[in-house]
């Protein structure tokens, strides 16, 4: 095994980044130990804009994961890679229909909700940023609640934790941060509550990261 392949994975993460949180959950579920390098998206005008980090991820976003001699960005691409090289416990169901549903829900959140209310977009919105974020999340959650009523068991798709769940929990945290009324989304709320009781979701939580500010620590 080459030195690069044998090295411990390094995750470049920001405690509050929902995309980083998805990857932290996947690593925890699969029992992969890693070193964490915090990238503060606000301090110093945004550490993700440094030349050093741009060389690592030209999109200047977290997460980035150095693993097995390569550097990957984009949370779902990272999770799919982890799934292929560390298949247990699986995060994509064996049944092709359920697997498609998992990917659909993950994409719904990762493409249809989260990018519209992330930091770079909110900066452009100025004073309207809270209202904008609430609208993006609300329209996305209205659709998601309907979808989950057809797919959910204990979790987003049936009774196995999947990539969809890894996207759901961080997005609900964003909704709560932006004071979205969760009353109309009982299925989302129920699944989120059950997931937050699982150890992998607890240890990867934004309140328990090395770079979590003291006042936000659990």
Tab-separated table of C-alpha atoms in Angstrom:
chain	number	residue	atom	x	y	z
A	1	UNK	CA	0.000	0.000	0.000
A	2	UNK	CA	1.411	3.429	-0.910
A	3	UNK	CA	2.000	6.007	1.816
A	4	UNK	CA	-0.768	8.189	0.354
A	5	UNK	CA	-3.261	5.333	0.418
A	6	UNK	CA	-2.293	4.354	3.967
A	7	UNK	CA	-2.496	7.911	5.362
A	8	UNK	CA	-5.402	8.833	7.615
A	9	UNK	CA	-8.142	10.692	5.709
A	10	UNK	CA	-8.269	14.469	6.237
A	11	UNK	CA	-11.639	16.229	6.211
A	12	UNK	CA	-11.728	19.966	5.576
A	13	UNK	CA	-14.911	21.042	7.326
A	14	UNK	CA	-16.761	23.953	8.910
A	15	UNK	CA	-18.807	23.112	11.999
A	16	UNK	CA	-21.988	24.736	10.669
A	17	UNK	CA	-21.702	23.632	7.040
A	18	UNK	CA	-24.557	21.241	6.301
A	19	UNK	CA	-22.599	19.663	3.418
A	20	UNK	CA	-19.667	18.971	5.758
A	21	UNK	CA	-22.067	17.534	8.319
A	22	UNK	CA	-23.398	15.002	5.766
A	23	UNK	CA	-19.873	13.690	5.237
A	24	UNK	CA	-19.094	13.634	8.969
A	25	UNK	CA	-22.176	11.435	9.501
A	26	UNK	CA	-21.098	9.047	6.712
A	27	UNK	CA	-17.586	8.740	8.147
A	28	UNK	CA	-19.013	8.119	11.623
A	29	UNK	CA	-21.506	5.496	10.423
A	30	UNK	CA	-18.808	3.651	8.517
A	31	UNK	CA	-16.358	3.844	11.420
A	32	UNK	CA	-13.684	5.668	9.415
A	33	UNK	CA	-11.349	7.680	11.622
A	34	UNK	CA	-10.021	10.914	10.139
A	35	UNK	CA	-8.247	14.140	10.988
A	36	UNK	CA	-10.342	17.295	10.790
A	37	UNK	CA	-8.993	20.579	9.460
A	38	UNK	CA	-11.394	23.450	10.181
A	39	UNK	CA	-12.020	25.981	7.407
A	40	UNK	CA	-13.811	29.010	8.819
A	41	UNK	CA	-16.207	30.318	6.153
A	42	UNK	CA	-16.602	33.693	7.894
A	43	UNK	CA	-13.259	34.537	9.559
A	44	UNK	CA	-10.502	36.349	7.604
A	45	UNK	CA	-13.032	37.144	4.883
A	46	UNK	CA	-13.603	33.389	4.473
A	47	UNK	CA	-10.684	30.967	4.780
A	48	UNK	CA	-12.102	28.971	1.846
A	49	UNK	CA	-10.868	31.786	-0.421
A	50	UNK	CA	-7.203	31.313	0.529
A	51	UNK	CA	-4.831	30.292	-2.264
A	52	UNK	CA	-3.934	27.190	-0.267
A	53	UNK	CA	-7.540	26.001	-0.035
A	54	UNK	CA	-8.328	26.972	-3.642
A	55	UNK	CA	-5.531	24.623	-4.737
A	56	UNK	CA	-7.280	21.877	-2.753
A	57	UNK	CA	-10.820	22.648	-3.947
A	58	UNK	CA	-11.117	25.096	-6.865
A	59	UNK	CA	-14.822	25.627	-5.982
A	60	UNK	CA	-13.649	27.116	-2.650
A	61	UNK	CA	-16.281	25.237	-0.685
A	62	UNK	CA	-16.296	22.717	2.134
A	63	UNK	CA	-16.224	19.800	2.537
A	64	UNK	CA	-13.112	18.455	0.884
A	65	UNK	CA	-11.784	15.027	1.782
A	66	UNK	CA	-8.248	13.795	1.210
A	67	UNK	CA	-8.521	10.013	1.117
A	68	UNK	CA	-6.692	7.116	-0.530
A	69	UNK	CA	-4.328	9.453	-2.354
A	70	UNK	CA	-7.013	11.657	-3.950
A	71	UNK	CA	-8.890	14.805	-2.930
A	72	UNK	CA	-12.658	14.831	-3.348
A	73	UNK	CA	-15.165	17.653	-3.004
A	74	UNK	CA	-18.992	17.697	-3.273
A	75	UNK	CA	-20.617	15.884	-0.356
A	76	UNK	CA	-22.691	13.385	-2.363
A	77	UNK	CA	-19.703	12.414	-4.519
A	78	UNK	CA	-17.693	11.862	-1.318
A	79	UNK	CA	-20.459	9.779	0.259
A	80	UNK	CA	-20.818	7.692	-2.913
A	81	UNK	CA	-17.068	7.018	-2.884
A	82	UNK	CA	-17.151	5.991	0.791
A	83	UNK	CA	-20.074	3.714	-0.045
A	84	UNK	CA	-18.095	1.973	-2.781
A	85	UNK	CA	-14.890	1.449	-0.802
A	86	UNK	CA	-16.479	0.877	2.636
A	87	UNK	CA	-19.794	-0.812	1.799
A	88	UNK	CA	-20.785	-1.545	5.431
A	89	UNK	CA	-23.073	-0.370	6.805
A	90	UNK	CA	-24.627	0.456	3.460
A	91	UNK	CA	-26.099	3.907	2.813
A	92	UNK	CA	-27.748	2.944	-0.482
A	93	UNK	CA	-30.406	0.209	-0.403
A	94	UNK	CA	-29.919	-2.957	-2.457
A	95	UNK	CA	-33.344	-2.630	-4.106
A	96	UNK	CA	-32.960	-0.447	-7.250
A	97	UNK	CA	-36.289	1.362	-6.697
A	98	UNK	CA	-35.448	2.246	-3.100
A	99	UNK	CA	-31.946	3.243	-4.134
A	100	UNK	CA	-33.407	5.601	-6.732
A	101	UNK	CA	-35.719	7.081	-4.086
A	102	UNK	CA	-32.758	7.654	-1.760
A	103	UNK	CA	-30.856	9.441	-4.522
A	104	UNK	CA	-33.955	11.444	-5.448
A	105	UNK	CA	-34.412	12.713	-1.876
A	106	UNK	CA	-30.679	13.410	-1.466
A	107	UNK	CA	-30.682	15.406	-4.723
A	108	UNK	CA	-33.887	17.178	-3.755
A	109	UNK	CA	-32.110	18.553	-0.687
A	110	UNK	CA	-28.554	18.860	-2.021
A	111	UNK	CA	-29.547	20.483	-5.337
A	112	UNK	CA	-33.046	21.858	-4.781
A	113	UNK	CA	-32.882	23.430	-1.313
A	114	UNK	CA	-29.427	23.780	0.225
A	115	UNK	CA	-27.576	25.712	-2.527
A	116	UNK	CA	-30.330	28.350	-2.639
A	117	UNK	CA	-29.854	29.245	1.028
A	118	UNK	CA	-26.134	28.742	1.524
A	119	UNK	CA	-23.758	31.442	2.698
A	120	UNK	CA	-22.620	32.688	-0.717
A	121	UNK	CA	-26.221	33.202	-1.897
A	122	UNK	CA	-27.394	34.803	1.352
A	123	UNK	CA	-24.564	37.348	1.139
A	124	UNK	CA	-26.049	38.536	-2.160
A	125	UNK	CA	-29.522	38.886	-0.633
A	126	UNK	CA	-28.584	41.574	1.890
A	127	UNK	CA	-31.416	42.475	4.260
A	128	UNK	CA	-33.793	39.981	2.653
A	129	UNK	CA	-31.600	36.991	3.473
A	130	UNK	CA	-33.747	35.488	6.266
A	131	UNK	CA	-36.946	35.820	4.234
A	132	UNK	CA	-35.197	34.360	1.179
A	133	UNK	CA	-33.832	31.385	3.128
A	134	UNK	CA	-37.237	30.712	4.696
A	135	UNK	CA	-38.943	30.752	1.282
A	136	UNK	CA	-36.380	28.393	-0.298
A	137	UNK	CA	-36.607	25.921	2.570
A	138	UNK	CA	-40.395	26.108	2.850
A	139	UNK	CA	-41.043	25.396	-0.832
A	140	UNK	CA	-38.530	22.540	-0.726
A	141	UNK	CA	-39.979	21.066	2.467
A	142	UNK	CA	-43.544	21.189	1.120
A	143	UNK	CA	-42.452	18.887	-1.712
A	144	UNK	CA	-40.229	16.760	0.525
A	145	UNK	CA	-42.996	16.145	3.059
A	146	UNK	CA	-45.218	14.799	0.263
A	147	UNK	CA	-42.451	12.553	-1.094
A	148	UNK	CA	-41.612	11.153	2.351
A	149	UNK	CA	-45.242	10.234	2.979
A	150	UNK	CA	-44.771	7.653	0.188
A	151	UNK	CA	-41.184	6.512	0.896
A	152	UNK	CA	-40.664	6.700	4.637
A	153	UNK	CA	-40.552	3.912	7.158
A	154	UNK	CA	-38.601	4.636	10.298
A	155	UNK	CA	-36.265	6.763	8.148
A	156	UNK	CA	-36.526	8.619	4.809
A	157	UNK	CA	-36.715	5.433	2.738
A	158	UNK	CA	-37.908	2.391	4.647
A	159	UNK	CA	-36.196	1.318	7.854
A	160	UNK	CA	-32.512	1.639	6.924
A	161	UNK	CA	-30.450	4.781	7.409
A	162	UNK	CA	-29.462	6.020	3.954
A	163	UNK	CA	-27.778	8.894	2.153
A	164	UNK	CA	-31.181	10.644	2.145
A	165	UNK	CA	-31.124	10.784	5.957
A	166	UNK	CA	-27.601	12.231	5.895
A	167	UNK	CA	-29.002	15.125	3.853
A	168	UNK	CA	-32.220	15.532	5.837
A	169	UNK	CA	-30.834	16.185	9.314
A	170	UNK	CA	-28.461	19.046	8.393
A	171	UNK	CA	-31.207	20.658	6.291
A	172	UNK	CA	-33.672	20.569	9.202
A	173	UNK	CA	-30.985	22.215	11.361
A	174	UNK	CA	-30.729	24.968	8.735
A	175	UNK	CA	-34.517	25.354	8.766
A	176	UNK	CA	-34.490	25.736	12.546
A	177	UNK	CA	-31.658	28.255	12.359
A	178	UNK	CA	-33.694	30.346	9.921
A	179	UNK	CA	-36.798	30.022	12.151
A	180	UNK	CA	-38.869	28.044	9.631
A	181	UNK	CA	-42.168	26.829	11.129
A	182	UNK	CA	-41.836	23.032	11.109
A	183	UNK	CA	-45.517	22.478	11.999
A	184	UNK	CA	-46.604	21.605	8.426
A	185	UNK	CA	-43.915	18.904	8.115
A	186	UNK	CA	-44.728	16.137	10.610
A	187	UNK	CA	-42.972	13.385	8.625
A	188	UNK	CA	-39.756	15.385	8.261
A	189	UNK	CA	-39.896	16.278	11.969
A	190	UNK	CA	-40.491	12.693	13.083
A	191	UNK	CA	-37.647	11.242	10.997
A	192	UNK	CA	-35.267	13.993	12.083
A	193	UNK	CA	-35.987	13.331	15.750
A	194	UNK	CA	-35.301	9.583	15.424
A	195	UNK	CA	-32.069	10.188	13.491
A	196	UNK	CA	-30.723	12.665	16.037
A	197	UNK	CA	-30.822	9.901	18.639
A	198	UNK	CA	-28.288	7.809	16.670
A	199	UNK	CA	-24.675	8.009	17.844
A	200	UNK	CA	-23.206	8.830	14.399
A	201	UNK	CA	-25.534	11.831	14.101
A	202	UNK	CA	-24.709	12.986	17.644
A	203	UNK	CA	-20.908	12.896	17.335
A	204	UNK	CA	-20.967	14.625	13.937
A	205	UNK	CA	-23.345	17.381	15.174
A	206	UNK	CA	-22.260	21.035	14.687
A	207	UNK	CA	-22.377	21.567	18.449
A	208	UNK	CA	-19.644	18.955	18.960
A	209	UNK	CA	-16.912	19.875	16.466
A	210	UNK	CA	-13.346	21.007	17.183
A	211	UNK	CA	-14.134	24.393	15.590
A	212	UNK	CA	-17.507	24.934	17.321
A	213	UNK	CA	-17.456	28.295	19.161
A	214	UNK	CA	-17.717	27.902	22.949
A	215	UNK	CA	-21.199	29.484	23.133
A	216	UNK	CA	-22.619	26.957	20.646
A	217	UNK	CA	-21.101	23.844	22.197
A	218	UNK	CA	-23.355	21.091	23.493
